[in-house]
Amino acid sequence: MGGESVTRGRATRSRRGGRAWWGLALFVMGALTAPLGSLSAGEEISGERQERLIHILRHECGSCHGLKMRGGLGPALTPAAIQARSDEYLLETILQGVPGSPMPPWNAIVTREEAAWLVEQLREGVVK
Amino acid sequence: MKVRSAFVSVALMVAGASLLVGCATGPQELRGTGDLGVIIERERGSLKIVDSTRFEILHRVDGLGDLSHATVKYSRDARYAYVFGRDGGLTKVDILRGEIVARTVEAGNSVGGAISQDGRLVAVSNYEPGGVQVFDAETLELVADIPSWVREGAGRSKVVGLVDAPGHKFVFSLYEAGEIWVADFDVDDRASPEIRRYADIGRQPYDGLITPDGRYYIAGLYGEDGLALLDLWDLDGGVQRILDGYGRGEEPLPVYKMPHLEGWAQADGKLFLPAVGRHELLVVDPNREWREVNRIPIHSQPIFAVARPDGRQVWVNFAFPDNNAIQVVDVVEMEVVAHMEPGPGVLHMEFSPRGEHLWLSVRDENRVEVYDTATLERIATLPVETPSGIFLTYRAHRIGL
């Protein structure tokens, strides 16, 4: 690089950041109280709804995580990329979002069973 | 006579053959590119080249890689489209012939692009590894590489909101670092641009815009209620905050899709901006110290707010799950005057250069619609597979587009 200079803007406040703790508390509570039962609920979800969920995964999730789940503004969600994460962690992240980040809670869009099914699809690398 | 007629038939045959050859290899007719455009076919990784006068598809070009969130810039002669793919692929397409003429894949994960004022440099902004790479517009050879260090050697920031600016500059924002950088290519050695950094502009800038006159760069902030403004006429003046606390402490709604600022809307001297996590457009007046002069309630969370070229209307589309609808805001009334539901997955809108038509993509029904902006009637439908961005060639001659 050639020359470089830094100009400081004025100090900033964090409004959304301030709310992050509240969201985080909810997230932790959600994780603790979540039933850790069956995550394989695929048979309860109709074929039509499964198709819709895959569409949401590819296009809506894909707008941040990439059409092929290789990452973007959000992290990659390929089987290799999520290997170290537990099913419960992924499930709660889908349902509650990640406070302080652009990852929204999807619990108004998908049910717990559907989120669990989506985790399975991510593990299997269905969208690629 | 016999000899003569044989001669004539041979001559006719030669003429016929050359006509055939002409059809097969050369352009069939001379034409300009001013009414052409390209439409991204997101899932297939292709684009369609359209004639916006006849509402016809002229070509399809395949092999462009991952085109989720793809964008397009034009060469200054409006013959070549530079297509920026998600996978770091940069492809130069001849829109007259419908052919790829150059392609390079440098970074792993890209999100935006820009072309320099003189049309000689094409810049790509990258998420992974974070930074901006600048290519020769002719050959797509790498000219400059600008890693977006959060701190030197301490990880890179994702780059968002990359635009061109007058004076052979590129301006962009660093998502994790919360900075705006101005890269000045008005230097002897274009491999070493002059970089000016503005730190502490606010948390998580997610996109940026440059006003149509090329004077102001604005970064939208995800992590705070507000936007960061840089006056490019006064680079020493630093970055100032505008619309600070527009949410007024209210809990924002879940944001299923980040708004885009690239389709800026400047109308009637004011700027119409999508609010993050709110069902509102924010209206600011640059001539009144960038104060909020209005906020317009709309159907859902806005993604794009684009002004008709004459500035009388602003058209808005919405985030999932309300992305089946669009609304039209009248700039004089400052309210929604029309609500339409073209179909599931309305991803992008593009006006014709003088604003009589609006093109929009309906991703989930594999079609692109054209509306008459005076009657709000649909006047044409084109088959396009999972369409997203629509880019007409007038963009070749606009700052920031």
Short mmCIF file of C-alpha atoms in Angstrom, two decimals:
data_model
loop_
_atom_site.label_atom_id
_atom_site.label_comp_id
_atom_site.label_asym_id
_atom_site.label_seq_id
_atom_site.Cartn_x
_atom_site.Cartn_y
_atom_site.Cartn_z
CA MET A 1 0.00 0.00 0.00
CA GLY A 2 0.98 3.59 -0.46
CA GLY A 3 0.33 6.16 2.23
CA GLU A 4 -2.20 5.44 4.92
CA SER A 5 -3.94 7.67 7.36
CA VAL A 6 -6.59 7.10 9.99
CA THR A 7 -9.31 9.53 10.96
CA ARG A 8 -11.30 8.81 14.10
CA GLY A 9 -15.04 9.24 14.06
CA ARG A 10 -16.85 10.22 17.20
CA ALA A 11 -17.40 7.73 19.97
CA THR A 12 -20.36 5.51 19.37
CA ARG A 13 -23.08 4.05 21.50
CA SER A 14 -24.45 0.64 21.01
CA ARG A 15 -28.20 0.34 21.14
CA ARG A 16 -28.62 -3.10 19.72
CA GLY A 17 -25.55 -4.20 21.64
CA GLY A 18 -27.23 -3.14 24.87
CA ARG A 19 -30.11 -5.42 24.16
CA ALA A 20 -27.79 -8.28 23.36
CA TRP A 21 -27.55 -9.41 27.00
CA TRP A 22 -31.27 -9.73 27.28
CA GLY A 23 -31.35 -11.79 24.11
CA LEU A 24 -28.43 -13.88 25.28
CA ALA A 25 -30.18 -14.64 28.56
CA LEU A 26 -33.22 -15.81 26.60
CA PHE A 27 -30.96 -17.88 24.38
CA VAL A 28 -29.34 -19.62 27.34
CA MET A 29 -32.72 -20.20 28.99
CA GLY A 30 -34.04 -21.59 25.76
CA ALA A 31 -31.08 -23.92 25.47
CA LEU A 32 -31.51 -25.18 29.04
CA THR A 33 -35.22 -25.77 28.83
CA ALA A 34 -35.24 -27.20 25.31
CA PRO A 35 -36.42 -30.77 25.15
CA LEU A 36 -33.40 -32.76 24.08
CA GLY A 37 -35.57 -35.49 22.71
CA SER A 38 -35.96 -36.70 19.18
CA LEU A 39 -34.40 -34.52 16.55
CA SER A 40 -35.59 -36.74 13.75
CA ALA A 41 -39.04 -35.38 13.12
CA GLY A 42 -38.90 -35.63 9.35
CA GLU A 43 -41.81 -38.04 9.07
CA GLU A 44 -44.14 -35.53 10.77
CA ILE A 45 -43.39 -32.84 8.21
CA SER A 46 -45.33 -33.12 4.96
CA GLY A 47 -43.49 -33.46 1.69
CA GLU A 48 -44.80 -30.14 0.56
CA ARG A 49 -43.60 -28.43 3.72
CA GLN A 50 -40.19 -30.13 3.41
CA GLU A 51 -39.89 -28.71 -0.07
CA ARG A 52 -40.77 -25.30 1.27
CA LEU A 53 -38.22 -25.62 4.08
CA ILE A 54 -35.47 -26.53 1.63
CA HIS A 55 -36.47 -23.54 -0.44
CA ILE A 56 -36.22 -21.29 2.64
CA LEU A 57 -32.85 -22.85 3.50
CA ARG A 58 -31.46 -22.32 0.03
CA HIS A 59 -32.78 -18.85 -0.62
CA GLU A 60 -33.55 -17.07 2.65
CA CYS A 61 -30.80 -18.60 4.77
CA GLY A 62 -28.70 -18.59 1.62
CA SER A 63 -28.86 -14.81 1.32
CA CYS A 64 -26.38 -14.67 4.22
CA HIS A 65 -24.92 -18.19 4.31
CA GLY A 66 -24.61 -18.62 0.53
CA LEU A 67 -26.86 -20.50 -1.90
CA LYS A 68 -24.48 -23.43 -1.47
CA MET A 69 -24.07 -22.89 2.28
CA ARG A 70 -20.44 -21.92 1.82
CA GLY A 71 -20.79 -18.76 3.86
CA GLY A 72 -21.24 -15.04 3.30
CA LEU A 73 -22.10 -12.42 5.86
CA GLY A 74 -22.97 -15.46 7.98
CA PRO A 75 -20.67 -18.45 8.47
CA ALA A 76 -20.53 -21.51 6.20
CA LEU A 77 -23.06 -24.24 7.06
CA THR A 78 -21.57 -27.12 5.13
CA PRO A 79 -21.37 -30.47 6.99
CA ALA A 80 -17.65 -29.92 7.59
CA ALA A 81 -18.18 -26.36 8.82
CA ILE A 82 -20.77 -27.37 11.44
CA GLN A 83 -19.10 -30.60 12.52
CA ALA A 84 -17.98 -29.22 15.86
CA ARG A 85 -21.42 -27.83 16.73
CA SER A 86 -24.00 -29.88 18.59
CA ASP A 87 -27.48 -30.45 17.21
CA GLU A 88 -28.88 -28.53 20.18
CA TYR A 89 -26.66 -25.55 19.50
CA LEU A 90 -27.69 -25.43 15.84
CA LEU A 91 -31.35 -25.92 16.70
CA GLU A 92 -31.38 -23.10 19.24
CA THR A 93 -29.41 -20.83 16.95
CA ILE A 94 -32.05 -21.27 14.25
CA LEU A 95 -34.92 -20.71 16.68
CA GLN A 96 -33.44 -17.92 18.84
CA GLY A 97 -30.92 -16.30 16.51
CA VAL A 98 -27.60 -14.91 17.68
CA PRO A 99 -28.11 -11.69 19.63
CA GLY A 100 -25.82 -8.87 18.54
CA SER A 101 -25.34 -10.44 15.12
CA PRO A 102 -27.53 -10.30 11.99
CA MET A 103 -28.76 -13.87 12.64
CA PRO A 104 -32.46 -13.42 13.47
CA PRO A 105 -34.65 -15.76 15.49
CA TRP A 106 -36.61 -17.93 13.04
CA ASN A 107 -39.10 -19.21 15.61
CA ALA A 108 -41.88 -17.20 13.99
CA ILE A 109 -41.20 -18.97 10.68
CA VAL A 110 -40.31 -22.55 11.57
CA THR A 111 -41.40 -24.84 14.41
CA ARG A 112 -38.97 -26.62 16.70
CA GLU A 113 -39.57 -29.85 14.76
CA GLU A 114 -38.92 -28.12 11.48
CA ALA A 115 -35.74 -26.54 12.80
CA ALA A 116 -34.58 -29.98 13.95
CA TRP A 117 -35.29 -31.34 10.49
CA LEU A 118 -33.32 -28.45 8.97
CA VAL A 119 -30.35 -29.33 11.20
CA GLU A 120 -30.49 -32.86 9.76
CA GLN A 121 -30.51 -31.47 6.24
CA LEU A 122 -27.46 -29.34 7.04
CA ARG A 123 -25.64 -32.36 8.51
CA GLU A 124 -26.34 -34.29 5.34
CA GLY A 125 -25.30 -31.44 3.10
CA VAL A 126 -28.58 -31.55 1.21
CA VAL A 127 -28.24 -28.00 -0.09
CA LYS A 128 -25.03 -27.63 -2.07
CA MET B 1 -26.37 -17.30 -73.31
CA LYS B 2 -25.65 -20.62 -71.61
CA VAL B 3 -22.28 -19.48 -70.42
CA ARG B 4 -23.79 -16.28 -69.22
CA SER B 5 -26.58 -17.93 -67.23
CA ALA B 6 -24.09 -20.37 -65.67
CA PHE B 7 -22.00 -17.40 -64.63
CA VAL B 8 -25.01 -15.73 -63.10
CA SER B 9 -25.98 -18.84 -61.14
CA VAL B 10 -22.44 -19.24 -59.82
CA ALA B 11 -22.44 -15.60 -58.82
CA LEU B 12 -25.79 -16.08 -57.08
CA MET B 13 -24.50 -19.17 -55.31
CA VAL B 14 -21.42 -17.32 -54.07
CA ALA B 15 -23.55 -14.43 -52.92
CA GLY B 16 -25.90 -16.84 -51.15
CA ALA B 17 -23.06 -18.67 -49.49
CA SER B 18 -21.46 -15.49 -48.22
CA LEU B 19 -24.83 -14.37 -46.90
CA LEU B 20 -25.09 -17.63 -44.97
CA VAL B 21 -21.57 -17.24 -43.61
CA GLY B 22 -22.40 -13.69 -42.65
CA CYS B 23 -25.41 -14.88 -40.68
CA ALA B 24 -23.49 -17.64 -38.94
CA THR B 25 -20.45 -15.72 -37.76
CA GLY B 26 -21.07 -12.01 -37.75
CA PRO B 27 -23.59 -9.72 -36.10
CA GLN B 28 -26.83 -9.85 -38.03
CA GLU B 29 -27.43 -6.17 -37.73
CA LEU B 30 -25.71 -3.18 -36.27
CA ARG B 31 -27.26 -2.08 -33.02
CA GLY B 32 -26.50 -0.06 -29.91
CA THR B 33 -26.56 -1.40 -26.35
CA GLY B 34 -28.44 1.49 -24.74
CA ASP B 35 -31.69 -0.43 -24.36
CA LEU B 36 -30.15 -3.74 -23.34
CA GLY B 37 -29.77 -5.22 -19.90
CA VAL B 38 -28.87 -8.37 -18.03
CA ILE B 39 -30.84 -10.38 -15.50
CA ILE B 40 -29.18 -12.76 -13.07
CA GLU B 41 -30.43 -16.33 -12.93
CA ARG B 42 -29.42 -16.92 -9.36
CA GLU B 43 -29.70 -20.64 -8.87
CA ARG B 44 -28.58 -21.72 -12.33
CA GLY B 45 -25.52 -19.44 -12.29
CA SER B 46 -26.37 -17.83 -15.60
CA LEU B 47 -27.68 -14.57 -16.93
CA LYS B 48 -30.12 -13.51 -19.59
CA ILE B 49 -29.50 -10.56 -21.87
CA VAL B 50 -32.68 -8.64 -22.62
CA ASP B 51 -33.85 -6.01 -25.06
CA SER B 52 -35.85 -3.52 -22.99
CA THR B 53 -37.55 -1.95 -26.03
CA ARG B 54 -39.01 -5.17 -27.43
CA PHE B 55 -39.16 -7.04 -24.09
CA GLU B 56 -37.23 -9.90 -25.66
CA ILE B 57 -34.59 -12.25 -24.39
CA LEU B 58 -31.60 -12.14 -26.74
CA HIS B 59 -29.15 -14.56 -25.14
CA ARG B 60 -28.49 -16.71 -22.14
CA VAL B 61 -24.94 -16.94 -20.82
CA ASP B 62 -24.07 -19.92 -18.62
CA GLY B 63 -21.06 -20.83 -16.52
CA LEU B 64 -20.87 -17.85 -14.19
CA GLY B 65 -20.53 -19.78 -10.91
CA ASP B 66 -22.44 -19.09 -7.69
CA LEU B 67 -24.65 -16.09 -8.37
CA SER B 68 -26.38 -15.72 -5.01
CA HIS B 69 -26.16 -12.03 -4.29
CA ALA B 70 -24.56 -11.36 -7.65
CA THR B 71 -24.15 -7.84 -8.99
CA VAL B 72 -23.25 -6.35 -12.35
CA LYS B 73 -21.31 -3.29 -13.53
CA TYR B 74 -20.91 -2.09 -17.10
CA SER B 75 -17.92 -1.00 -19.14
CA ARG B 76 -18.14 2.63 -20.19
CA ASP B 77 -19.06 1.64 -23.75
CA ALA B 78 -21.93 -0.39 -22.26
CA ARG B 79 -20.93 -3.40 -24.28
CA TYR B 80 -19.44 -5.51 -21.53
CA ALA B 81 -21.10 -6.58 -18.30
CA TYR B 82 -18.85 -7.44 -15.36
CA VAL B 83 -20.62 -10.06 -13.29
CA PHE B 84 -19.54 -10.43 -9.66
CA GLY B 85 -20.38 -13.87 -8.23
CA ARG B 86 -20.55 -15.04 -4.65
CA ASP B 87 -17.72 -17.52 -5.20
CA GLY B 88 -15.21 -14.79 -6.01
CA GLY B 89 -15.75 -15.22 -9.73
CA LEU B 90 -15.51 -12.11 -11.88
CA THR B 91 -16.75 -12.61 -15.43
CA LYS B 92 -16.71 -10.19 -18.34
CA VAL B 93 -19.58 -10.80 -20.74
CA ASP B 94 -20.00 -9.34 -24.23
CA ILE B 95 -23.70 -8.54 -24.19
CA LEU B 96 -23.93 -8.04 -27.96
CA ARG B 97 -22.61 -11.50 -28.73
CA GLY B 98 -23.82 -13.15 -25.54
CA GLU B 99 -20.39 -14.59 -24.80
CA ILE B 100 -17.95 -14.71 -21.92
CA VAL B 101 -14.76 -12.91 -22.95
CA ALA B 102 -12.79 -13.17 -19.70
CA ARG B 103 -13.21 -14.77 -16.31
CA THR B 104 -11.13 -14.92 -13.14
CA VAL B 105 -11.73 -16.44 -9.71
CA GLU B 106 -9.56 -14.83 -7.05
CA ALA B 107 -11.17 -14.66 -3.61
CA GLY B 108 -13.27 -17.36 -1.98
CA ASN B 109 -16.33 -15.36 -1.07
CA SER B 110 -17.29 -12.05 -2.61
CA VAL B 111 -20.23 -9.77 -2.39
CA GLY B 112 -19.90 -6.66 -4.48
CA GLY B 113 -18.14 -4.84 -7.24
CA ALA B 114 -17.47 -1.44 -8.73
CA ILE B 115 -15.89 0.07 -11.82
CA SER B 116 -13.59 3.09 -11.67
CA GLN B 117 -14.46 6.53 -13.01
CA ASP B 118 -12.25 6.03 -16.08
CA GLY B 119 -13.53 2.51 -16.64
CA ARG B 120 -10.05 1.02 -16.47
CA LEU B 121 -10.29 -0.71 -13.10
CA VAL B 122 -12.82 -3.16 -11.73
CA ALA B 123 -12.89 -3.71 -7.97
CA VAL B 124 -14.30 -6.71 -6.11
CA SER B 125 -15.14 -6.66 -2.39
CA ASN B 126 -14.55 -9.85 -0.50
CA TYR B 127 -15.87 -11.46 2.63
CA GLU B 128 -13.27 -14.21 2.75
CA PRO B 129 -10.43 -13.41 2.83
CA GLY B 130 -11.59 -9.88 3.61
CA GLY B 131 -10.43 -7.11 1.35
CA VAL B 132 -10.75 -5.49 -2.04
CA GLN B 133 -9.10 -6.75 -5.17
CA VAL B 134 -8.73 -4.50 -8.15
CA PHE B 135 -8.47 -5.82 -11.69
CA ASP B 136 -7.61 -4.43 -15.10
CA ALA B 137 -10.98 -3.93 -16.79
CA GLU B 138 -9.61 -5.06 -20.14
CA THR B 139 -7.84 -8.27 -19.19
CA LEU B 140 -9.09 -8.97 -15.63
CA GLU B 141 -5.47 -9.26 -14.47
CA LEU B 142 -4.95 -8.40 -10.82
CA VAL B 143 -3.71 -4.81 -10.37
CA ALA B 144 -3.97 -4.22 -6.61
CA ASP B 145 -4.84 -6.23 -3.53
CA ILE B 146 -6.08 -4.37 -0.43
CA PRO B 147 -6.42 -6.65 2.60
CA SER B 148 -8.92 -5.28 5.10
CA TRP B 149 -6.93 -5.83 8.28
CA VAL B 150 -8.84 -5.17 11.46
CA ARG B 151 -5.38 -4.59 12.88
CA GLU B 152 -2.25 -5.35 10.91
CA GLY B 153 -1.84 -9.13 10.98
CA ALA B 154 -4.85 -9.64 13.28
CA GLY B 155 -7.54 -11.00 10.99
CA ARG B 156 -9.46 -9.37 8.20
CA SER B 157 -12.80 -7.71 8.11
CA LYS B 158 -15.57 -8.49 5.65
CA VAL B 159 -15.88 -5.70 3.12
CA VAL B 160 -19.31 -4.28 2.28
CA GLY B 161 -20.73 -1.26 0.50
CA LEU B 162 -18.05 -0.93 -2.19
CA VAL B 163 -18.67 1.96 -4.61
CA ASP B 164 -16.73 4.03 -7.11
CA ALA B 165 -16.28 7.73 -6.43
CA PRO B 166 -15.03 10.68 -8.48
CA GLY B 167 -11.25 11.09 -8.60
CA HIS B 168 -10.56 7.41 -9.40
CA LYS B 169 -11.50 6.37 -5.90
CA PHE B 170 -13.16 3.33 -4.45
CA VAL B 171 -14.93 3.66 -1.10
CA PHE B 172 -15.97 0.75 1.09
CA SER B 173 -16.79 -0.28 4.65
CA LEU B 174 -15.37 -2.90 6.99
CA TYR B 175 -18.06 -4.90 8.75
CA GLU B 176 -16.21 -6.20 11.83
CA ALA B 177 -13.82 -3.28 12.16
CA GLY B 178 -16.48 -0.59 11.84
CA GLU B 179 -14.43 1.51 9.42
CA ILE B 180 -14.80 3.30 6.09
CA TRP B 181 -11.82 3.22 3.73
CA VAL B 182 -11.18 5.45 0.73
CA ALA B 183 -8.76 3.96 -1.80
CA ASP B 184 -7.40 6.61 -4.14
CA PHE B 185 -6.15 5.26 -7.48
CA ASP B 186 -5.13 8.67 -8.80
CA VAL B 187 -1.51 7.63 -8.20
CA ASP B 188 1.45 6.77 -10.44
CA ASP B 189 1.53 3.14 -9.42
CA ARG B 190 -1.97 1.69 -9.39
CA ALA B 191 -0.70 -1.35 -7.51
CA SER B 192 -0.25 0.95 -4.50
CA PRO B 193 -3.32 3.09 -4.03
CA GLU B 194 -3.40 5.74 -1.31
CA ILE B 195 -5.61 4.40 1.50
CA ARG B 196 -7.38 6.67 3.93
CA ARG B 197 -9.08 5.00 6.88
CA TYR B 198 -11.93 6.29 8.99
CA ALA B 199 -12.22 4.36 12.25
CA ASP B 200 -15.01 4.19 14.85
CA ILE B 201 -17.76 4.96 12.36
CA GLY B 202 -20.23 2.72 14.24
CA ARG B 203 -20.95 -0.95 14.77
CA GLN B 204 -21.37 -3.42 11.90
CA PRO B 205 -21.74 -1.36 8.74
CA TYR B 206 -23.70 -3.68 6.46
CA ASP B 207 -23.90 -1.76 3.19
CA GLY B 208 -23.06 1.59 1.69
CA LEU B 209 -24.28 4.02 -0.94
CA ILE B 210 -22.90 6.99 -2.76
CA THR B 211 -25.26 9.81 -3.67
CA PRO B 212 -25.91 10.24 -7.39
CA ASP B 213 -23.67 13.33 -7.52
CA GLY B 214 -20.79 11.33 -6.07
CA ARG B 215 -20.37 13.61 -3.09
CA TYR B 216 -21.60 11.67 -0.05
CA TYR B 217 -20.85 8.13 1.02
CA ILE B 218 -23.27 6.67 3.56
CA ALA B 219 -22.80 3.40 5.42
CA GLY B 220 -25.83 1.78 7.04
CA LEU B 221 -25.15 0.32 10.48
CA TYR B 222 -26.62 -2.94 11.61
CA GLY B 223 -25.26 -2.79 15.14
CA GLU B 224 -26.69 0.64 15.90
CA ASP B 225 -29.66 2.79 14.94
CA GLY B 226 -28.01 5.24 12.63
CA LEU B 227 -25.91 5.77 9.53
CA ALA B 228 -22.35 6.98 9.00
CA LEU B 229 -21.84 9.85 6.53
CA LEU B 230 -18.62 10.82 4.78
CA ASP B 231 -18.46 14.01 2.70
CA LEU B 232 -16.02 13.18 -0.10
CA TRP B 233 -15.58 16.91 -0.76
CA ASP B 234 -14.19 17.25 2.75
CA LEU B 235 -12.14 14.16 3.51
CA ASP B 236 -10.46 15.92 6.47
CA GLY B 237 -13.86 16.56 8.03
CA GLY B 238 -14.23 12.92 9.05
CA VAL B 239 -17.30 10.75 9.40
CA GLN B 240 -20.45 12.03 11.07
CA ARG B 241 -23.45 10.17 12.39
CA ILE B 242 -26.86 10.80 10.88
CA LEU B 243 -30.28 9.57 11.95
CA ASP B 244 -28.75 8.62 15.28
CA GLY B 245 -31.15 6.51 17.31
CA TYR B 246 -33.88 6.36 14.69
CA GLY B 247 -35.35 3.34 16.47
CA ARG B 248 -35.64 5.42 19.64
CA GLY B 249 -34.77 2.48 21.81
CA GLU B 250 -37.62 0.32 20.57
CA GLU B 251 -36.95 -3.36 20.11
CA PRO B 252 -36.22 -3.96 16.42
CA LEU B 253 -38.10 -6.76 14.66
CA PRO B 254 -36.22 -9.86 13.56
CA VAL B 255 -34.37 -8.96 10.36
CA TYR B 256 -34.71 -11.91 7.97
CA LYS B 257 -32.84 -10.09 5.27
CA MET B 258 -30.49 -7.13 5.39
CA PRO B 259 -31.70 -4.05 3.52
CA HIS B 260 -29.76 -2.89 0.51
CA LEU B 261 -28.57 0.65 0.21
CA GLU B 262 -27.09 0.21 -3.23
CA GLY B 263 -30.42 0.97 -4.87
CA TRP B 264 -30.37 4.41 -3.28
CA ALA B 265 -33.43 6.55 -3.59
CA GLN B 266 -32.89 10.25 -3.93
CA ALA B 267 -36.04 12.09 -4.83
CA ASP B 268 -37.24 15.67 -4.47
CA GLY B 269 -33.86 16.56 -2.95
CA LYS B 270 -34.33 14.07 -0.15
CA LEU B 271 -32.98 10.63 0.56
CA PHE B 272 -35.32 7.71 1.23
CA LEU B 273 -33.59 5.02 3.25
CA PRO B 274 -34.78 1.57 4.39
CA ALA B 275 -34.85 1.31 8.20
CA VAL B 276 -33.31 -1.84 9.67
CA GLY B 277 -35.82 -3.98 11.54
CA ARG B 278 -38.69 -1.52 11.10
CA HIS B 279 -41.66 -1.13 8.76
CA GLU B 280 -40.52 2.31 7.72
CA LEU B 281 -38.68 4.39 5.19
CA LEU B 282 -36.60 7.15 6.72
CA VAL B 283 -36.55 10.43 4.83
CA VAL B 284 -33.56 12.71 5.33
CA ASP B 285 -32.81 16.10 3.85
CA PRO B 286 -29.15 16.67 2.96
CA ASN B 287 -29.81 20.40 2.81
CA ARG B 288 -31.09 20.51 6.38
CA GLU B 289 -28.03 19.03 8.06
CA TRP B 290 -29.17 15.51 7.17
CA ARG B 291 -32.05 15.72 9.62
CA GLU B 292 -34.89 13.26 9.49
CA VAL B 293 -37.77 15.12 7.89
CA ASN B 294 -40.23 12.27 7.67
CA ARG B 295 -40.72 8.60 8.16
CA ILE B 296 -43.15 6.70 6.01
CA PRO B 297 -45.00 3.66 7.35
CA ILE B 298 -44.87 0.78 4.88
CA HIS B 299 -46.10 -2.80 4.61
CA SER B 300 -43.07 -4.61 6.07
CA GLN B 301 -39.30 -4.35 6.41
CA PRO B 302 -37.88 -2.69 3.30
CA ILE B 303 -35.05 -4.20 1.26
CA PHE B 304 -34.72 -1.82 -1.67
CA ALA B 305 -36.16 1.68 -1.91
CA VAL B 306 -35.58 2.93 -5.44
CA ALA B 307 -36.62 6.26 -6.91
CA ARG B 308 -38.11 6.61 -10.35
CA PRO B 309 -35.61 8.67 -12.35
CA ASP B 310 -37.86 11.75 -12.22
CA GLY B 311 -38.05 11.37 -8.44
CA ARG B 312 -41.82 11.42 -8.14
CA GLN B 313 -42.20 7.81 -6.96
CA VAL B 314 -40.22 5.53 -4.71
CA TRP B 315 -40.83 1.80 -5.13
CA VAL B 316 -40.13 -0.51 -2.21
CA ASN B 317 -39.81 -4.27 -1.88
CA PHE B 318 -39.75 -6.24 1.34
CA ALA B 319 -37.91 -8.83 3.37
CA PHE B 320 -38.97 -12.44 3.75
CA PRO B 321 -41.71 -13.50 4.53
CA ASP B 322 -43.38 -10.46 2.94
CA ASN B 323 -41.32 -10.57 -0.23
CA ASN B 324 -44.38 -11.21 -2.40
CA ALA B 325 -45.38 -7.53 -2.21
CA ILE B 326 -44.20 -4.14 -3.41
CA GLN B 327 -45.42 -0.66 -2.61
CA VAL B 328 -45.24 2.67 -4.38
CA VAL B 329 -44.65 5.82 -2.33
CA ASP B 330 -45.68 9.18 -3.73
CA VAL B 331 -42.94 11.67 -2.93
CA VAL B 332 -45.27 14.66 -2.73
CA GLU B 333 -47.90 12.95 -0.60
CA MET B 334 -45.17 11.17 1.39
CA GLU B 335 -47.32 8.06 1.65
CA VAL B 336 -47.96 4.71 0.06
CA VAL B 337 -50.26 5.14 -2.95
CA ALA B 338 -50.19 1.60 -4.31
CA HIS B 339 -49.76 -1.90 -2.94
CA MET B 340 -49.17 -4.76 -5.36
CA GLU B 341 -48.41 -8.45 -4.97
CA PRO B 342 -46.56 -9.57 -8.08
CA GLY B 343 -45.73 -13.03 -6.63
CA PRO B 344 -43.43 -14.85 -4.21
CA GLY B 345 -39.83 -13.70 -3.97
CA VAL B 346 -39.73 -10.19 -5.44
CA LEU B 347 -35.99 -9.66 -5.16
CA HIS B 348 -35.07 -6.64 -7.25
CA MET B 349 -36.49 -3.69 -9.14
CA GLU B 350 -34.98 -1.66 -11.96
CA PHE B 351 -36.35 1.40 -13.74
CA SER B 352 -35.90 2.07 -17.40
CA PRO B 353 -33.51 5.02 -17.85
CA ARG B 354 -36.31 7.59 -18.08
CA GLY B 355 -38.61 5.84 -15.69
CA GLU B 356 -41.65 4.89 -17.80
CA HIS B 357 -41.14 1.23 -16.93
CA LEU B 358 -40.18 -0.73 -13.88
CA TRP B 359 -38.74 -4.23 -14.17
CA LEU B 360 -38.96 -6.62 -11.25
CA SER B 361 -37.92 -10.19 -10.63
CA VAL B 362 -40.28 -12.78 -9.15
CA ARG B 363 -37.78 -15.39 -8.06
CA ASP B 364 -40.06 -18.22 -6.99
CA GLU B 365 -42.16 -18.13 -10.16
CA ASN B 366 -39.29 -17.87 -12.62
CA ARG B 367 -40.45 -14.70 -14.29
CA VAL B 368 -39.59 -11.03 -14.70
CA GLU B 369 -42.40 -8.51 -14.94
CA VAL B 370 -42.42 -5.09 -16.53
CA TYR B 371 -44.81 -2.45 -15.17
CA ASP B 372 -45.93 0.84 -16.63
CA THR B 373 -45.12 3.27 -13.82
CA ALA B 374 -47.92 5.70 -14.76
CA THR B 375 -50.80 3.21 -14.91
CA LEU B 376 -49.19 0.60 -12.61
CA GLU B 377 -50.34 -2.01 -15.15
CA ARG B 378 -48.21 -5.02 -15.98
CA ILE B 379 -47.21 -4.77 -19.62
CA ALA B 380 -44.78 -7.65 -20.18
CA THR B 381 -43.61 -10.92 -18.66
CA LEU B 382 -40.35 -12.68 -19.50
CA PRO B 383 -39.35 -16.22 -18.50
CA VAL B 384 -36.20 -16.10 -16.37
CA GLU B 385 -35.09 -18.90 -14.04
CA THR B 386 -34.92 -17.82 -10.36
CA PRO B 387 -34.29 -14.20 -11.34
CA SER B 388 -32.59 -11.82 -8.92
CA GLY B 389 -30.74 -8.67 -9.98
CA ILE B 390 -31.84 -6.74 -13.08
CA PHE B 391 -29.26 -4.36 -14.54
CA LEU B 392 -29.97 -2.13 -17.53
CA THR B 393 -27.08 -0.53 -19.38
CA TYR B 394 -27.79 3.09 -18.41
CA ARG B 395 -25.82 2.16 -15.28
CA ALA B 396 -22.65 2.40 -17.38
CA HIS B 397 -22.85 6.17 -17.09
CA ARG B 398 -23.91 6.67 -13.49
CA ILE B 399 -21.63 7.29 -10.51
CA GLY B 400 -21.92 4.49 -8.00
CA LEU B 401 -23.76 2.15 -10.36
#
